[in-house]
Coordinates of C-alpha atoms and ligand atoms in Angstrom, one line a residue:
X8 CA 134.9 105.7 66.4
X9 CA 137.4 102.9 66.4
X10 CA 135.9 100.0 68.2
X11 CA 137.0 96.6 66.9
X12 CA 134.6 93.7 66.6
X13 CA 135.4 90.1 65.7
X14 CA 132.2 88.1 64.9
X15 CA 132.7 84.4 64.6
X16 CA 136.1 84.8 63.1
X17 CA 138.0 81.7 61.9
X18 CA 141.6 81.6 60.8
X19 CA 142.9 78.6 59.0
X20 CA 146.4 78.9 57.6
X21 CA 147.3 77.5 54.1
X22 CA 148.6 74.3 55.7
X23 CA 145.1 73.5 56.8
X24 CA 145.7 74.2 60.5
X25 CA 142.9 76.2 62.2
X26 CA 144.6 78.4 64.8
X27 CA 141.5 80.5 65.6
X28 CA 138.4 78.3 65.7
X29 CA 135.7 80.9 66.5
X30 CA 136.7 84.3 67.8
X31 CA 134.2 86.8 69.2
X32 CA 135.7 89.8 70.7
X33 CA 134.5 93.4 71.2
X34 CA 137.2 96.0 71.8
X35 CA 135.8 99.4 72.7
X36 CA 136.7 102.8 71.2
X37 CA 139.8 104.3 73.0
X38 CA 140.3 101.2 75.0
X39 CA 143.8 99.6 75.8
X40 CA 143.3 95.9 75.3
X41 CA 146.1 93.4 75.9
X42 CA 146.1 90.0 74.2
X43 CA 148.0 87.7 76.4
X44 CA 148.8 84.0 76.4
X45 CA 151.5 81.5 75.9
X46 CA 153.6 81.4 72.7
X47 CA 151.6 80.0 69.8
X48 CA 148.1 80.7 71.2
X49 CA 147.2 83.0 68.3
X50 CA 147.8 86.5 69.7
X51 CA 149.8 87.7 66.7
X52 CA 147.5 86.1 64.2
X53 CA 144.6 88.0 65.9
X54 CA 146.5 91.3 65.7
X55 CA 147.6 90.7 62.2
X56 CA 144.0 90.1 61.1
X57 CA 143.1 93.5 62.5
X58 CA 146.1 95.0 60.6
X59 CA 145.0 93.2 57.4
X60 CA 148.3 91.4 57.2
X61 CA 146.5 88.0 57.5
X62 CA 143.3 87.1 55.7
X63 CA 140.2 86.0 57.5
X64 CA 139.0 82.5 56.6
X65 CA 135.4 83.2 57.7
X66 CA 133.4 85.5 60.0
X67 CA 133.4 89.3 60.1
X68 CA 135.9 91.8 61.3
X69 CA 134.6 95.4 61.9
X70 CA 136.7 98.5 62.6
X71 CA 134.3 101.3 63.6
X72 CA 131.3 100.9 61.4
X73 CA 133.2 99.4 58.5
X74 CA 133.4 95.7 57.6
X75 CA 137.1 95.4 56.8
X76 CA 137.5 91.7 55.8
X77 CA 138.6 92.7 52.3
X78 CA 140.0 96.2 53.0
X79 CA 143.7 96.6 52.3
X80 CA 146.0 97.3 55.3
X81 CA 146.8 100.8 54.1
X82 CA 143.1 101.7 54.0
X83 CA 142.4 100.5 57.5
X84 CA 143.6 103.6 59.4
X85 CA 145.8 101.5 61.7
X86 CA 149.4 101.7 62.7
X87 CA 151.5 98.7 63.8
X88 CA 154.6 98.6 66.0
X89 CA 156.7 95.5 66.0
X90 CA 159.2 93.9 68.3
X91 CA 161.9 94.3 65.7
X92 CA 161.2 98.1 65.4
X93 CA 161.6 97.7 61.6
X94 CA 163.3 101.1 61.2
X95 CA 165.0 102.1 57.9
X96 CA 168.7 101.9 58.8
X97 CA 169.9 104.4 56.2
X98 CA 167.3 107.1 57.2
X99 CA 167.6 109.5 60.1
X100 CA 165.1 109.5 62.9
X101 CA 163.3 112.4 61.3
X102 CA 163.1 110.7 58.0
X103 CA 162.0 107.4 59.5
X104 CA 159.1 109.2 61.0
X105 CA 158.3 111.4 58.0
X106 CA 158.6 108.7 55.3
X107 CA 155.1 107.3 55.4
X108 CA 153.6 110.8 55.2
X109 CA 155.9 111.7 52.3
X110 CA 154.6 108.7 50.4
X111 CA 151.1 109.9 51.0
X112 CA 152.1 113.3 49.6
X113 CA 151.3 115.1 52.8
X114 CA 152.5 118.8 52.6
X115 CA 156.0 119.3 54.0
X116 CA 155.1 121.8 56.6
X117 CA 152.4 119.5 58.1
X118 CA 154.9 116.6 58.1
X119 CA 157.4 118.8 59.9
X120 CA 154.8 119.8 62.5
X121 CA 153.7 116.2 63.1
X122 CA 157.2 114.8 63.3
X123 CA 158.3 117.5 65.8
X124 CA 155.2 117.0 67.9
X125 CA 155.8 113.3 68.1
X126 CA 159.5 113.8 68.8
X127 CA 158.6 116.1 71.7
X128 CA 156.1 113.7 73.3
X129 CA 158.6 110.8 72.9
X130 CA 161.6 112.9 74.0
X131 CA 163.4 112.2 70.7
X132 CA 164.1 115.9 69.8
X133 CA 167.9 115.6 70.4
X134 CA 168.1 112.6 68.1
X135 CA 166.2 113.6 65.0
X136 CA 169.4 113.7 62.9
X137 CA 170.8 110.4 64.0
X138 CA 170.5 107.1 62.2
X139 CA 168.9 104.2 64.1
X140 CA 172.3 102.4 64.7
X141 CA 173.4 105.3 66.9
X142 CA 170.4 104.9 69.2
X143 CA 169.7 102.7 72.2
X144 CA 167.1 100.0 72.0
X145 CA 164.6 102.1 73.9
X146 CA 165.2 105.1 71.7
X147 CA 164.7 102.9 68.6
X148 CA 161.4 101.6 70.0
X149 CA 160.3 105.2 70.6
X150 CA 161.1 106.1 67.0
X151 CA 158.9 103.1 65.9
X152 CA 156.1 104.5 68.1
X153 CA 156.7 108.0 66.7
X154 CA 156.4 106.7 63.2
X155 CA 153.1 105.2 64.1
X156 CA 151.9 108.4 65.9
X157 CA 152.5 110.8 63.0
X158 CA 149.9 109.0 61.0
X159 CA 147.2 109.8 63.5
X160 CA 145.8 106.2 63.2
X161 CA 142.5 105.3 64.7
X162 CA 144.0 102.1 66.1
X163 CA 147.5 101.3 67.4
X164 CA 148.6 97.7 67.1
X165 CA 151.6 96.7 69.2
X166 CA 153.2 93.2 68.8
X167 CA 155.5 92.4 71.7
X168 CA 157.1 95.9 71.3
X169 CA 159.3 95.7 74.4
X170 CA 160.7 92.1 74.2
X171 CA 164.0 93.3 72.9
X172 CA 164.6 95.7 75.7
X173 CA 166.3 94.9 79.0
X174 CA 164.2 94.6 82.2
X175 CA 164.7 98.1 83.5
X176 CA 164.0 99.8 80.2
X177 CA 160.9 97.5 79.7
X178 CA 159.4 98.8 82.9
X179 CA 160.1 102.4 81.9
X180 CA 158.6 101.9 78.4
X181 CA 155.5 100.3 79.8
X182 CA 154.7 103.4 81.7
X183 CA 155.5 105.6 78.7
X184 CA 153.2 103.6 76.4
X185 CA 150.4 103.7 78.9
X186 CA 150.9 107.4 79.2
X187 CA 150.9 107.7 75.4
X188 CA 147.6 105.9 75.2
X189 CA 146.0 108.3 77.6
X190 CA 147.4 111.3 75.7
X191 CA 146.4 110.1 72.2
X192 CA 143.0 108.8 73.3
X193 CA 142.9 106.1 70.6
X194 CA 142.3 102.4 70.6
X195 CA 145.4 100.3 71.5
X196 CA 145.7 96.6 71.0
X197 CA 148.8 95.2 72.5
X198 CA 150.2 91.6 72.3
X199 CA 152.5 90.1 74.9
X200 CA 153.2 86.8 76.5
X201 CA 154.2 88.6 79.7
X202 CA 151.5 88.7 82.3
X203 CA 153.1 91.5 84.2
X204 CA 153.1 93.7 81.1
X205 CA 149.4 92.8 80.6
X206 CA 148.4 93.5 84.2
X207 CA 150.2 96.9 84.4
X208 CA 149.1 98.2 81.0
X209 CA 145.7 96.9 79.9
X210 CA 142.3 98.5 80.6
X211 CA 141.1 95.0 79.8
X212 CA 143.1 91.8 79.2
X213 CA 142.1 89.0 76.9
X214 CA 143.7 85.8 78.0
X215 CA 144.0 83.3 75.1
X216 CA 144.8 79.6 74.9
X217 CA 144.9 77.5 71.7
X218 CA 143.1 80.3 69.8
X219 CA 140.3 80.5 72.3
X220 CA 139.5 83.3 74.6
X221 CA 139.6 82.1 78.2
X222 CA 138.5 85.3 79.9
X223 CA 138.3 89.0 78.8
X224 CA 138.1 91.4 81.7
X225 CA 139.9 94.0 83.8
X226 CA 143.2 93.1 85.5
X227 CA 141.6 93.2 88.9
X228 CA 138.8 90.8 88.0
X229 CA 141.2 88.4 86.3
X230 CA 143.3 88.4 89.4
X231 CA 140.4 88.0 91.9
X232 CA 138.0 85.9 89.9
X233 CA 139.9 83.8 87.3
X234 CA 137.3 81.7 85.5
X235 CA 139.5 78.6 85.3
X236 CA 142.8 77.1 86.4
X237 CA 144.5 78.3 83.2
X238 CA 143.8 81.9 83.8
X239 CA 144.4 81.5 87.6
X240 CA 147.8 80.1 86.8
X241 CA 148.7 82.5 84.1
X242 CA 147.9 85.7 85.9
X243 CA 150.0 86.5 89.0
X244 CA 153.6 85.8 89.9
X245 CA 154.7 83.6 91.5
X246 CA 152.0 81.4 90.1
X247 CA 148.9 80.4 92.1
X248 CA 149.2 77.2 94.1
X249 CA 146.9 74.4 93.2
X250 CA 146.3 71.9 96.0
X251 CA 144.2 68.7 95.9
X252 CA 141.6 68.9 98.7
X253 CA 138.5 67.0 99.6
X254 CA 135.1 68.5 100.2
X255 CA 133.3 67.3 103.4
X256 CA 130.4 68.4 105.5
X257 CA 130.7 69.6 109.1
X258 CA 127.0 69.9 110.1
X259 CA 125.5 72.4 107.7
X260 CA 128.8 73.8 106.5
X261 CA 131.0 72.5 103.6
X262 CA 134.7 72.3 104.3
X263 CA 137.8 71.8 102.3
X264 CA 140.0 69.3 104.0
X265 CA 143.7 69.6 103.6
X266 CA 146.5 68.9 106.0
X267 CA 145.5 70.2 109.5
X268 CA 142.9 72.4 108.1
X269 CA 139.2 72.2 107.6
X270 CA 138.4 75.4 105.6
X271 CA 134.8 76.4 105.5
X272 CA 133.3 77.3 102.1
X273 CA 130.1 79.3 102.2
X274 CA 129.3 79.4 98.5
X275 CA 126.5 77.0 97.7
X276 CA 128.1 76.2 94.4
X277 CA 130.3 73.8 96.4
X278 CA 127.4 71.6 97.5
X279 CA 127.5 69.1 94.5
X280 CA 131.1 68.4 95.3
X281 CA 130.6 67.0 98.9
X282 CA 132.5 63.8 99.1
X283 CA 134.6 64.6 96.1
X284 CA 138.1 65.9 95.4
X285 CA 138.5 69.4 94.1
X286 CA 141.5 71.7 93.4
X287 CA 142.0 74.5 95.9
X288 CA 143.8 77.5 94.6
X289 CA 145.7 80.0 96.7
X290 CA 148.1 82.7 95.6
X291 CA 151.6 82.7 97.3
X292 CA 150.9 86.2 98.6
X293 CA 147.8 85.0 100.4
X294 CA 149.9 82.5 102.5
X295 CA 151.6 83.9 105.6
X296 CA 153.8 82.8 108.4
X297 CA 151.9 81.8 111.4
X298 CA 151.6 84.7 113.8
X299 CA 151.1 87.1 110.9
X300 CA 148.8 89.8 112.2
X301 CA 145.7 90.4 110.2
X302 CA 142.0 90.3 110.9
X303 CA 141.5 87.7 108.1
X304 CA 140.2 84.3 108.8
X305 CA 143.0 81.9 108.7
X306 CA 143.7 78.1 108.3
X307 CA 147.0 76.6 109.4
X308 CA 149.2 74.0 107.7
X309 CA 152.5 72.5 108.6
X310 CA 155.0 72.2 105.7
X311 CA 158.6 71.4 105.1
X312 CA 160.7 74.3 103.9
X313 CA 162.8 73.3 100.9
X314 CA 164.1 76.6 99.6
X315 CA 164.0 80.1 101.0
X316 CA 164.5 82.9 98.5
X317 CA 165.1 86.3 100.1
X318 CA 163.9 89.3 98.1
X319 CA 164.7 92.0 100.8
X320 CA 161.6 92.8 102.8
X321 CA 159.9 89.7 101.6
X322 CA 160.8 86.1 100.8
X323 CA 159.5 83.3 98.7
X324 CA 159.2 80.0 100.5
X325 CA 159.2 76.8 98.5
X326 CA 157.6 74.1 100.7
X327 CA 156.2 70.6 100.5
X328 CA 153.1 69.6 102.3
X329 CA 151.6 66.1 102.1
X330 CA 153.6 65.5 98.9
X331 CA 152.3 68.7 97.3
X332 CA 154.7 71.6 96.4
X333 CA 153.6 75.1 97.4
X334 CA 155.0 78.6 97.2
X335 CA 154.4 81.2 99.8
X336 CA 155.4 84.9 99.5
X337 CA 155.8 86.1 103.1
X338 CA 157.4 89.0 105.0
X339 CA 161.1 88.4 105.7
X340 CA 161.8 86.5 108.9
X341 CA 165.3 85.4 109.7
X342 CA 164.1 82.6 112.0
X343 CA 162.7 80.6 109.2
X344 CA 165.2 77.9 108.1
X345 CA 165.5 75.6 105.2
X346 CA 165.0 71.8 105.8
X347 CA 162.9 72.5 108.9
X348 CA 159.1 72.5 109.4
X349 CA 157.3 75.8 109.0
X350 CA 153.8 76.7 110.2
X351 CA 151.9 78.7 107.5
X352 CA 148.4 80.1 107.4
X353 CA 146.1 80.5 104.4
X354 CA 143.9 83.6 104.2
X355 CA 140.7 81.8 104.0
X356 CA 138.8 84.6 102.1
X357 CA 141.3 84.4 99.3
X358 CA 140.8 80.7 98.4
X359 CA 139.6 79.7 95.0
X360 CA 138.0 76.3 94.3
X361 CA 138.2 74.6 90.9
X362 CA 136.6 71.5 89.4
X363 CA 139.2 68.8 89.1
X364 CA 138.0 67.5 85.7
X365 CA 136.9 70.6 83.8
X366 CA 139.3 73.0 85.6
X367 CA 136.5 75.6 85.7
X368 CA 136.2 77.8 88.8
X369 CA 133.5 76.6 91.3
X370 CA 133.8 79.6 93.6
X371 CA 136.2 82.2 94.9
Ligands
LIG413 P1 151.4 83.8 69.3 O1 151.4 85.2 68.8 O2 150.3 83.7 70.4 O3 152.7 83.3 69.7 P2 150.7 83.1 66.6 O4 149.5 83.8 66.2 O5 152.0 83.6 66.1 O6 150.8 82.9 68.1 O7 150.6 81.6 66.0 C1 149.5 80.8 66.4 C2 149.7 79.4 65.7 O8 149.6 79.6 64.3 C3 151.0 78.8 66.0 O9 150.8 77.4 66.1 C4 151.8 79.1 64.7 O10 152.8 78.0 64.5 C5 150.8 79.1 63.6 N1 151.1 80.0 62.5 C6 151.5 81.3 62.6 N2 151.7 81.8 61.3 C7 151.5 80.7 60.5 C8 151.6 80.6 59.0 N3 151.9 81.6 58.3 N4 151.3 79.4 58.5 C9 151.0 78.3 59.3 N5 150.9 78.4 60.6 C10 151.2 79.6 61.2

């Protein structure tokens, strides 16, 4: 079993700055968890605490049924893959993968078997005799993964492993790492600042800000039910639109008032906000050109189109409506022109409402 459990973990660096104030996180055995958040939010610190590369100021860290606060990195049964690959330049691919096992005095035939098995899975067999400098970035990263694999660790820790690769290779490696996770059936903890990487790879995603977990859930739940404006804005691309709107009552029904629309909100959680301003959230892909055929309930607005960005079958529209800037991702339509008014519709069922002061979600 290699579940990982943080219990009230605090990390204060030697300079006196507390970057993790109180972390409680339960990662299940064999799960692929992605830690995501903006630069400096404490993702690497969290990962490095699991690895034992950073000490824990207080609290408890468990791997399986073992309290590991004071266990040396080499005794934790984990393997870490870094952004920089950290391969030995003077060693061949084979030797790079074999080296850690040789240090542990593993018999030569077993080392050979493990290296060849990893090379096969990672499609590195043709390169075993090469030195790292004669490999592409993607191949080097696969060697780094192979070096971790041969040790049969209980936990894989990956710190931005794809950031040095170009966009196409990154997409390919994402799929390969996800497939590797399935095949190895071990716990993976993966750090990235890239929400697309997080969304496509993680069983669950832990969104962090200033050392504090904002939400820890499946990609689909984070996308559909973000708990606050930070998560709502961080997950999804282009980013969710945030619009100031007022809550009013039409008879028994609460409505969000914005531009030409009075959008009914059925959730009772909205009731205390009648007469107040709230933030309405809607994703660009949930705004359509008027005339868009769906059965969804719609609310219309008129906006001025500033920029049209054609992506092929779709286009991003950057518009202004009552002084507020919005982005819509709509199906391509050549009749829509810049510097003209455009009629858009919101898919009413996809609207999120947030408290203006606390930024917490009121309802979805
Ligand atoms: P992330 O991985 O999310 O970018 P980090 O965990 O690397 O964030 O860093 C979190 C915060 O801790 C940052 O403000 C960073 O400057 C600080 N930090 C990281 N390492 C050290 C260190 N060795 N000493 C002091 N502060 C550090």
